[in-house]
Short mmCIF file of C-alpha atoms in Angstrom, two decimals:
data_model
loop_
_atom_site.label_atom_id
_atom_site.label_comp_id
_atom_site.label_asym_id
_atom_site.label_seq_id
_atom_site.Cartn_x
_atom_site.Cartn_y
_atom_site.Cartn_z
CA UNK A 8 -6.67 13.54 33.61
CA UNK A 9 -5.35 13.17 30.07
CA UNK A 10 -3.74 16.19 28.48
CA UNK A 11 -4.45 17.51 24.99
CA UNK A 12 -3.66 15.15 22.12
CA UNK A 13 -0.39 15.40 20.25
CA UNK A 14 -0.72 16.89 16.77
CA UNK A 15 1.93 15.49 14.45
CA UNK A 16 2.26 17.10 11.02
CA UNK A 17 3.61 15.48 7.86
CA UNK A 18 7.07 17.02 8.16
CA UNK A 19 7.40 15.56 11.67
CA UNK A 20 6.16 12.16 10.47
CA UNK A 21 8.81 12.28 7.74
CA UNK A 22 11.52 12.69 10.35
CA UNK A 23 10.24 9.85 12.55
CA UNK A 24 9.29 7.03 10.16
CA UNK A 25 11.97 4.78 8.62
CA UNK A 26 11.50 1.68 6.49
CA UNK A 27 14.10 -0.32 8.44
CA UNK A 28 11.91 -0.01 11.55
CA UNK A 29 8.54 -0.04 9.79
CA UNK A 30 8.95 -3.18 7.64
CA UNK A 31 9.47 -5.71 10.49
CA UNK A 32 6.54 -4.24 12.43
CA UNK A 33 4.31 -4.58 9.38
CA UNK A 34 5.41 -8.18 8.80
CA UNK A 35 4.48 -8.98 12.38
CA UNK A 36 1.13 -7.20 12.03
CA UNK A 37 0.25 -9.03 8.78
CA UNK A 38 0.92 -12.35 10.48
CA UNK A 39 -1.18 -11.43 13.50
CA UNK A 40 -4.05 -10.26 11.28
CA UNK A 41 -4.09 -13.56 9.40
CA UNK A 42 -4.05 -15.57 12.63
CA UNK A 43 -7.59 -14.24 13.25
CA UNK A 44 -6.96 -14.03 17.00
CA UNK A 45 -9.22 -11.25 18.36
CA UNK A 46 -6.73 -10.56 21.14
CA UNK A 47 -4.17 -9.67 18.47
CA UNK A 48 -6.18 -7.75 15.85
CA UNK A 49 -9.81 -6.71 15.47
CA UNK A 50 -10.28 -4.98 12.14
CA UNK A 51 -13.48 -4.71 10.08
CA UNK A 52 -13.41 -4.15 6.34
CA UNK A 53 -13.12 -0.47 5.47
CA UNK A 54 -16.43 1.44 5.62
CA UNK A 55 -16.90 3.87 2.73
CA UNK A 56 -19.19 6.82 2.17
CA UNK A 57 -19.61 7.98 -1.45
CA UNK A 58 -18.84 11.64 -2.21
CA UNK A 59 -20.72 11.68 -5.51
CA UNK A 60 -20.46 15.40 -6.21
CA UNK A 61 -16.67 15.15 -5.99
CA UNK A 62 -16.25 11.70 -7.59
CA UNK A 63 -14.74 10.25 -4.45
CA UNK A 64 -15.22 8.30 -1.26
CA UNK A 65 -14.47 8.71 2.43
CA UNK A 66 -13.18 5.56 4.11
CA UNK A 67 -13.05 4.77 7.82
CA UNK A 68 -10.46 2.17 8.94
CA UNK A 69 -10.61 1.31 12.67
CA UNK A 70 -8.35 -1.26 14.36
CA UNK A 71 -7.91 -2.53 17.90
CA UNK A 72 -4.82 -4.52 18.94
CA UNK A 73 -5.68 -5.63 22.46
CA UNK A 74 -2.40 -7.30 23.34
CA UNK A 75 -0.41 -4.26 22.22
CA UNK A 76 -2.84 -1.72 23.67
CA UNK A 77 -3.26 0.06 20.32
CA UNK A 78 -6.56 1.63 19.29
CA UNK A 79 -6.50 3.55 16.03
CA UNK A 80 -8.59 4.72 13.13
CA UNK A 81 -7.81 6.40 9.85
CA UNK A 82 -10.05 8.72 7.89
CA UNK A 83 -9.13 8.67 4.20
CA UNK A 84 -10.73 10.41 1.24
CA UNK A 85 -9.85 9.10 -2.21
CA UNK A 86 -10.95 10.37 -5.60
CA UNK A 87 -11.18 9.48 -9.27
CA UNK A 88 -9.26 12.42 -10.75
CA UNK A 89 -8.91 13.38 -14.39
CA UNK A 90 -5.45 13.19 -15.97
CA UNK A 91 -3.62 16.42 -15.31
CA UNK A 92 -5.71 17.33 -12.25
CA UNK A 93 -3.84 19.29 -9.61
CA UNK A 94 -6.13 18.02 -6.86
CA UNK A 95 -4.85 15.23 -4.58
CA UNK A 96 -6.11 11.71 -5.22
CA UNK A 97 -6.02 10.91 -1.49
CA UNK A 98 -6.04 12.76 1.83
CA UNK A 99 -5.74 10.97 5.15
CA UNK A 100 -5.73 11.61 8.91
CA UNK A 101 -4.78 9.01 11.52
CA UNK A 102 -6.06 9.13 15.11
CA UNK A 103 -4.56 7.16 18.03
CA UNK A 104 -6.72 6.67 21.13
CA UNK A 105 -6.20 5.34 24.63
CA UNK A 106 -8.18 2.05 24.65
CA UNK A 107 -8.85 2.22 28.42
CA UNK A 108 -9.99 5.84 28.74
CA UNK A 109 -11.16 6.46 25.18
CA UNK A 110 -9.43 9.82 24.82
CA UNK A 111 -7.52 10.84 21.72
CA UNK A 112 -3.75 10.54 22.26
CA UNK A 113 -2.58 11.81 18.89
CA UNK A 114 -3.82 13.18 15.60
CA UNK A 115 -1.37 12.88 12.77
CA UNK A 116 -1.17 13.58 9.08
CA UNK A 117 -1.88 10.28 7.36
CA UNK A 118 -0.51 10.98 3.90
CA UNK A 119 3.07 9.87 4.47
CA UNK A 120 1.99 7.04 6.77
CA UNK A 121 -0.31 5.73 4.03
CA UNK A 122 2.32 6.01 1.31
CA UNK A 123 5.08 4.41 3.35
CA UNK A 124 3.10 1.55 4.87
CA UNK A 125 1.55 0.73 1.47
CA UNK A 126 4.93 0.65 -0.24
CA UNK A 127 6.46 -1.33 2.62
CA UNK A 128 3.76 -4.02 2.39
CA UNK A 129 4.29 -4.23 -1.39
CA UNK A 130 8.00 -4.72 -0.71
CA UNK A 131 7.16 -7.46 1.81
CA UNK A 132 5.09 -9.17 -0.90
CA UNK A 133 8.11 -9.03 -3.23
CA UNK A 134 10.41 -10.35 -0.49
CA UNK A 135 8.09 -13.32 -0.05
CA UNK A 136 7.02 -13.99 -3.64
CA UNK A 137 9.44 -12.68 -6.29
CA UNK A 138 11.91 -15.02 -7.97
CA UNK A 139 15.41 -15.12 -6.46
CA UNK A 140 17.83 -12.97 -8.42
CA UNK A 141 15.19 -10.55 -9.74
CA UNK A 142 16.93 -7.86 -11.80
CA UNK A 143 14.29 -5.64 -13.42
CA UNK A 144 11.66 -3.57 -11.60
CA UNK A 145 8.89 -1.83 -13.56
CA UNK A 146 6.67 0.85 -12.01
CA UNK A 147 3.48 1.91 -13.77
CA UNK A 148 2.55 5.34 -12.43
CA UNK A 149 4.65 8.29 -11.30
CA UNK A 150 2.71 9.84 -8.43
CA UNK A 151 3.44 9.90 -4.70
CA UNK A 152 2.84 6.16 -4.30
CA UNK A 153 5.24 5.45 -7.17
CA UNK A 154 7.91 7.47 -5.37
CA UNK A 155 7.42 5.64 -2.07
CA UNK A 156 7.55 2.29 -3.86
CA UNK A 157 10.74 3.27 -5.66
CA UNK A 158 12.31 4.31 -2.37
CA UNK A 159 11.59 1.14 -0.42
CA UNK A 160 12.17 -1.29 -3.31
CA UNK A 161 15.58 0.19 -4.09
CA UNK A 162 16.44 0.26 -0.37
CA UNK A 163 15.51 -3.39 0.20
CA UNK A 164 16.53 -4.98 -3.13
CA UNK A 165 19.34 -4.65 -5.70
CA UNK A 166 17.73 -4.26 -9.11
CA UNK A 167 19.94 -3.75 -12.14
CA UNK A 168 17.29 -1.69 -13.92
CA UNK A 169 14.26 0.31 -12.83
CA UNK A 170 11.74 1.21 -15.52
CA UNK A 171 8.91 3.66 -15.19
CA UNK A 172 5.89 4.56 -17.30
CA UNK A 173 3.41 7.40 -16.99
CA UNK A 174 0.42 8.47 -19.05
CA UNK A 175 2.10 11.87 -19.33
CA UNK A 176 5.67 12.80 -20.18
CA UNK A 177 5.59 15.45 -17.46
CA UNK A 178 4.93 12.78 -14.85
CA UNK A 179 7.94 10.76 -15.97
CA UNK A 180 10.18 13.82 -16.04
CA UNK A 181 9.10 14.86 -12.55
CA UNK A 182 9.66 11.33 -11.26
CA UNK A 183 13.17 11.15 -12.71
CA UNK A 184 14.10 14.49 -11.13
CA UNK A 185 12.84 13.32 -7.75
CA UNK A 186 14.59 9.96 -7.41
CA UNK A 187 18.18 9.39 -6.40
CA UNK A 188 19.13 6.68 -8.90
CA UNK A 189 18.96 5.89 -12.62
CA UNK A 190 15.56 5.23 -14.17
CA UNK A 191 14.60 4.08 -17.67
CA UNK A 192 11.59 6.02 -18.96
CA UNK A 193 9.35 3.91 -21.20
CA UNK A 194 6.93 5.23 -23.79
CA UNK A 195 4.32 2.52 -23.14
CA UNK A 196 3.22 0.30 -20.30
CA UNK A 197 3.99 -2.73 -22.46
CA UNK A 198 7.58 -1.58 -23.01
CA UNK A 199 8.02 -1.08 -19.28
CA UNK A 200 6.79 -4.51 -18.20
CA UNK A 201 8.08 -6.81 -20.97
CA UNK A 202 10.73 -9.00 -19.34
CA UNK A 203 10.38 -7.33 -15.92
CA UNK A 204 10.79 -9.55 -12.86
CA UNK A 205 8.75 -7.34 -10.54
CA UNK A 206 5.94 -5.00 -11.62
CA UNK A 207 4.28 -2.38 -9.42
CA UNK A 208 1.02 -0.76 -10.56
CA UNK A 209 0.30 2.49 -8.75
CA UNK A 210 -2.06 4.26 -11.14
CA UNK A 211 -5.35 6.12 -11.05
CA UNK A 212 -6.71 3.82 -13.76
CA UNK A 213 -10.22 2.40 -13.56
CA UNK A 214 -9.74 0.12 -16.60
CA UNK A 215 -6.93 -2.45 -17.08
CA UNK A 216 -3.51 -1.00 -17.80
CA UNK A 217 -1.49 -4.21 -17.33
CA UNK A 218 -2.21 -7.22 -19.55
CA UNK A 219 -1.27 -10.81 -18.90
CA UNK A 220 0.17 -11.34 -22.39
CA UNK A 221 2.92 -8.81 -21.54
CA UNK A 222 3.95 -10.39 -18.23
CA UNK A 223 6.71 -12.98 -18.28
CA UNK A 224 6.11 -16.28 -16.48
CA UNK A 225 7.33 -16.17 -12.89
CA UNK A 226 7.04 -12.39 -12.55
CA UNK A 227 5.62 -10.85 -9.39
CA UNK A 228 3.03 -8.06 -9.59
CA UNK A 229 2.15 -5.73 -6.72
CA UNK A 230 -1.18 -4.15 -7.70
CA UNK A 231 -1.83 -1.09 -5.55
CA UNK A 232 -4.36 1.09 -7.40
CA UNK A 233 -8.01 0.32 -8.22
CA UNK A 234 -9.42 0.09 -4.70
CA UNK A 235 -13.09 0.02 -5.67
CA UNK A 236 -15.24 -2.95 -6.81
CA UNK A 237 -15.66 -1.49 -10.31
CA UNK A 238 -12.09 -0.19 -10.79
CA UNK A 239 -9.30 -2.23 -12.37
CA UNK A 240 -5.60 -2.16 -13.22
CA UNK A 241 -5.09 -5.79 -14.32
CA UNK A 242 -6.87 -7.76 -17.05
CA UNK A 243 -8.67 -11.11 -16.72
CA UNK A 244 -5.83 -13.06 -18.36
CA UNK A 245 -3.31 -11.99 -15.73
CA UNK A 246 -5.71 -12.40 -12.81
CA UNK A 247 -6.72 -15.91 -13.85
CA UNK A 248 -3.25 -17.17 -14.80
CA UNK A 249 -1.46 -15.82 -11.72
CA UNK A 250 -1.55 -17.05 -8.14
CA UNK A 251 -3.30 -14.23 -6.29
CA UNK A 252 -2.35 -13.13 -2.79
CA UNK A 253 -3.94 -10.29 -0.79
CA UNK A 254 -3.44 -8.41 2.46
CA UNK A 255 -7.01 -9.35 3.41
CA UNK A 256 -9.11 -11.94 1.57
CA UNK A 257 -12.31 -10.38 2.87
CA UNK A 258 -11.15 -6.94 1.77
CA UNK A 259 -10.19 -8.17 -1.70
CA UNK A 260 -13.54 -9.91 -2.22
CA UNK A 261 -15.38 -6.76 -1.09
CA UNK A 262 -13.34 -3.93 -2.60
CA UNK A 263 -11.05 -5.13 -5.41
CA UNK A 264 -12.43 -4.81 -8.93
CA UNK A 265 -9.44 -6.79 -10.17
CA UNK A 266 -10.54 -9.75 -8.04
CA UNK A 267 -14.32 -9.37 -8.21
CA UNK A 268 -14.71 -8.68 -11.94
CA UNK A 269 -12.21 -11.32 -13.05
CA UNK A 270 -13.63 -14.00 -10.76
CA UNK A 271 -10.08 -14.88 -9.68
CA UNK A 272 -9.52 -16.92 -6.53
CA UNK A 273 -7.47 -15.39 -3.72
CA UNK A 274 -5.04 -18.17 -2.84
CA UNK A 275 -3.73 -16.72 0.42
CA UNK A 276 -3.03 -13.64 2.49
CA UNK A 277 0.52 -12.40 2.95
CA UNK A 278 0.09 -13.15 6.64
CA UNK A 279 -0.61 -16.80 5.81
CA UNK A 280 2.79 -17.00 4.11
CA UNK A 281 4.47 -15.23 7.03
CA UNK A 282 2.79 -17.64 9.46
CA UNK A 283 3.80 -20.65 7.36
CA UNK A 284 0.22 -21.82 6.77
CA UNK A 285 0.32 -21.21 3.00
CA UNK A 286 3.28 -21.52 0.62
CA UNK A 287 5.07 -18.77 -1.29
CA UNK A 288 4.84 -20.00 -4.90
CA UNK A 289 7.85 -18.07 -6.19
CA UNK A 290 8.20 -20.21 -9.32
CA UNK A 291 4.76 -19.12 -10.55
CA UNK A 292 3.47 -15.76 -11.75
CA UNK A 293 2.09 -14.07 -8.65
CA UNK A 294 -0.14 -11.07 -8.01
CA UNK A 295 -0.34 -9.31 -4.66
CA UNK A 296 -3.56 -7.30 -4.53
CA UNK A 297 -3.03 -4.49 -2.03
CA UNK A 298 -6.08 -2.79 -0.56
CA UNK A 299 -4.47 -1.41 2.59
CA UNK A 300 -5.58 -2.29 6.10
CA UNK A 301 -6.25 -0.48 9.33
CA UNK A 302 -3.73 -2.64 11.19
CA UNK A 303 -1.01 -1.31 8.89
CA UNK A 304 -1.97 2.24 9.82
CA UNK A 305 -2.18 1.32 13.50
CA UNK A 306 1.34 -0.09 13.83
CA UNK A 307 2.75 2.73 11.68
CA UNK A 308 1.03 5.40 13.75
CA UNK A 309 2.12 3.77 17.01
CA UNK A 310 5.71 3.75 15.76
CA UNK A 311 5.47 7.45 14.89
CA UNK A 312 3.93 8.24 18.29
CA UNK A 313 6.58 6.25 20.20
CA UNK A 314 9.35 8.05 18.30
CA UNK A 315 7.64 11.42 18.85
CA UNK A 316 7.33 10.77 22.60
CA UNK A 317 10.97 9.71 22.88
CA UNK A 318 12.08 12.81 21.00
CA UNK A 319 9.87 15.06 23.14
CA UNK A 320 11.33 13.62 26.36
CA UNK A 321 14.86 14.42 25.19
CA UNK A 322 14.07 18.03 24.28
#
């Protein structure tokens, strides 16, 4: 008979999850998702329930990886918060189950898992699509996702300059105090992105904050915010001039306001590039539209659980 499920809090997750182990697992998972082999990954598009009174949504993100024996779901609540709000924009819980018996094996805080796997997939998009010799990284936004993106991008790549922009000076100051390296604080989004080789948008914006006329040809954009059909971070000019990649085409056409409202075509999934079925058009301006997928949570949670089990056996 199965024992009680493991409960793994955020501080424990922080001690168990490392980008050097997470990134290759996510690359493998993205490729398997895009192969559309049901023995590798079964993952429906995220189901959402509106929380109208609180200006938010609850999402359910189940995934089954038969060949790996991983059954997982994430519950995530995300909100449209006013500037200056002290309330979190997202809260998440990840549940791992035994696919044979159906019992819950582990319940873990999903905040850090979500931040790290999202940032890691953005970094994978840059690895595949940014121009060789990229020197300038611009980050629009200064929240928790901005921090995780800074951490993995500076760990994986050698940028000569990192620029950051926030709607509030307090956000920029807090960000600069929290990071380990030098950062250039910009007074406008335009100043931050002009001439940048890689641009990451991790904002709460529901209207475009990044405009195509500011983006230099050949730049790579990882667009992480705006995860609803009527929310946007990027304008029509950028979406129509760039080659657009996504984690999931189906997800982008269902959930991404940047894709839906601009009418832009999704050229390929990252997994298609990893599998070699679609090219990485590095010489062109590229946009990676990140929505986040259950398979990313599943492999991340399994990694945390494996590390937790190994640590528990030693103690």
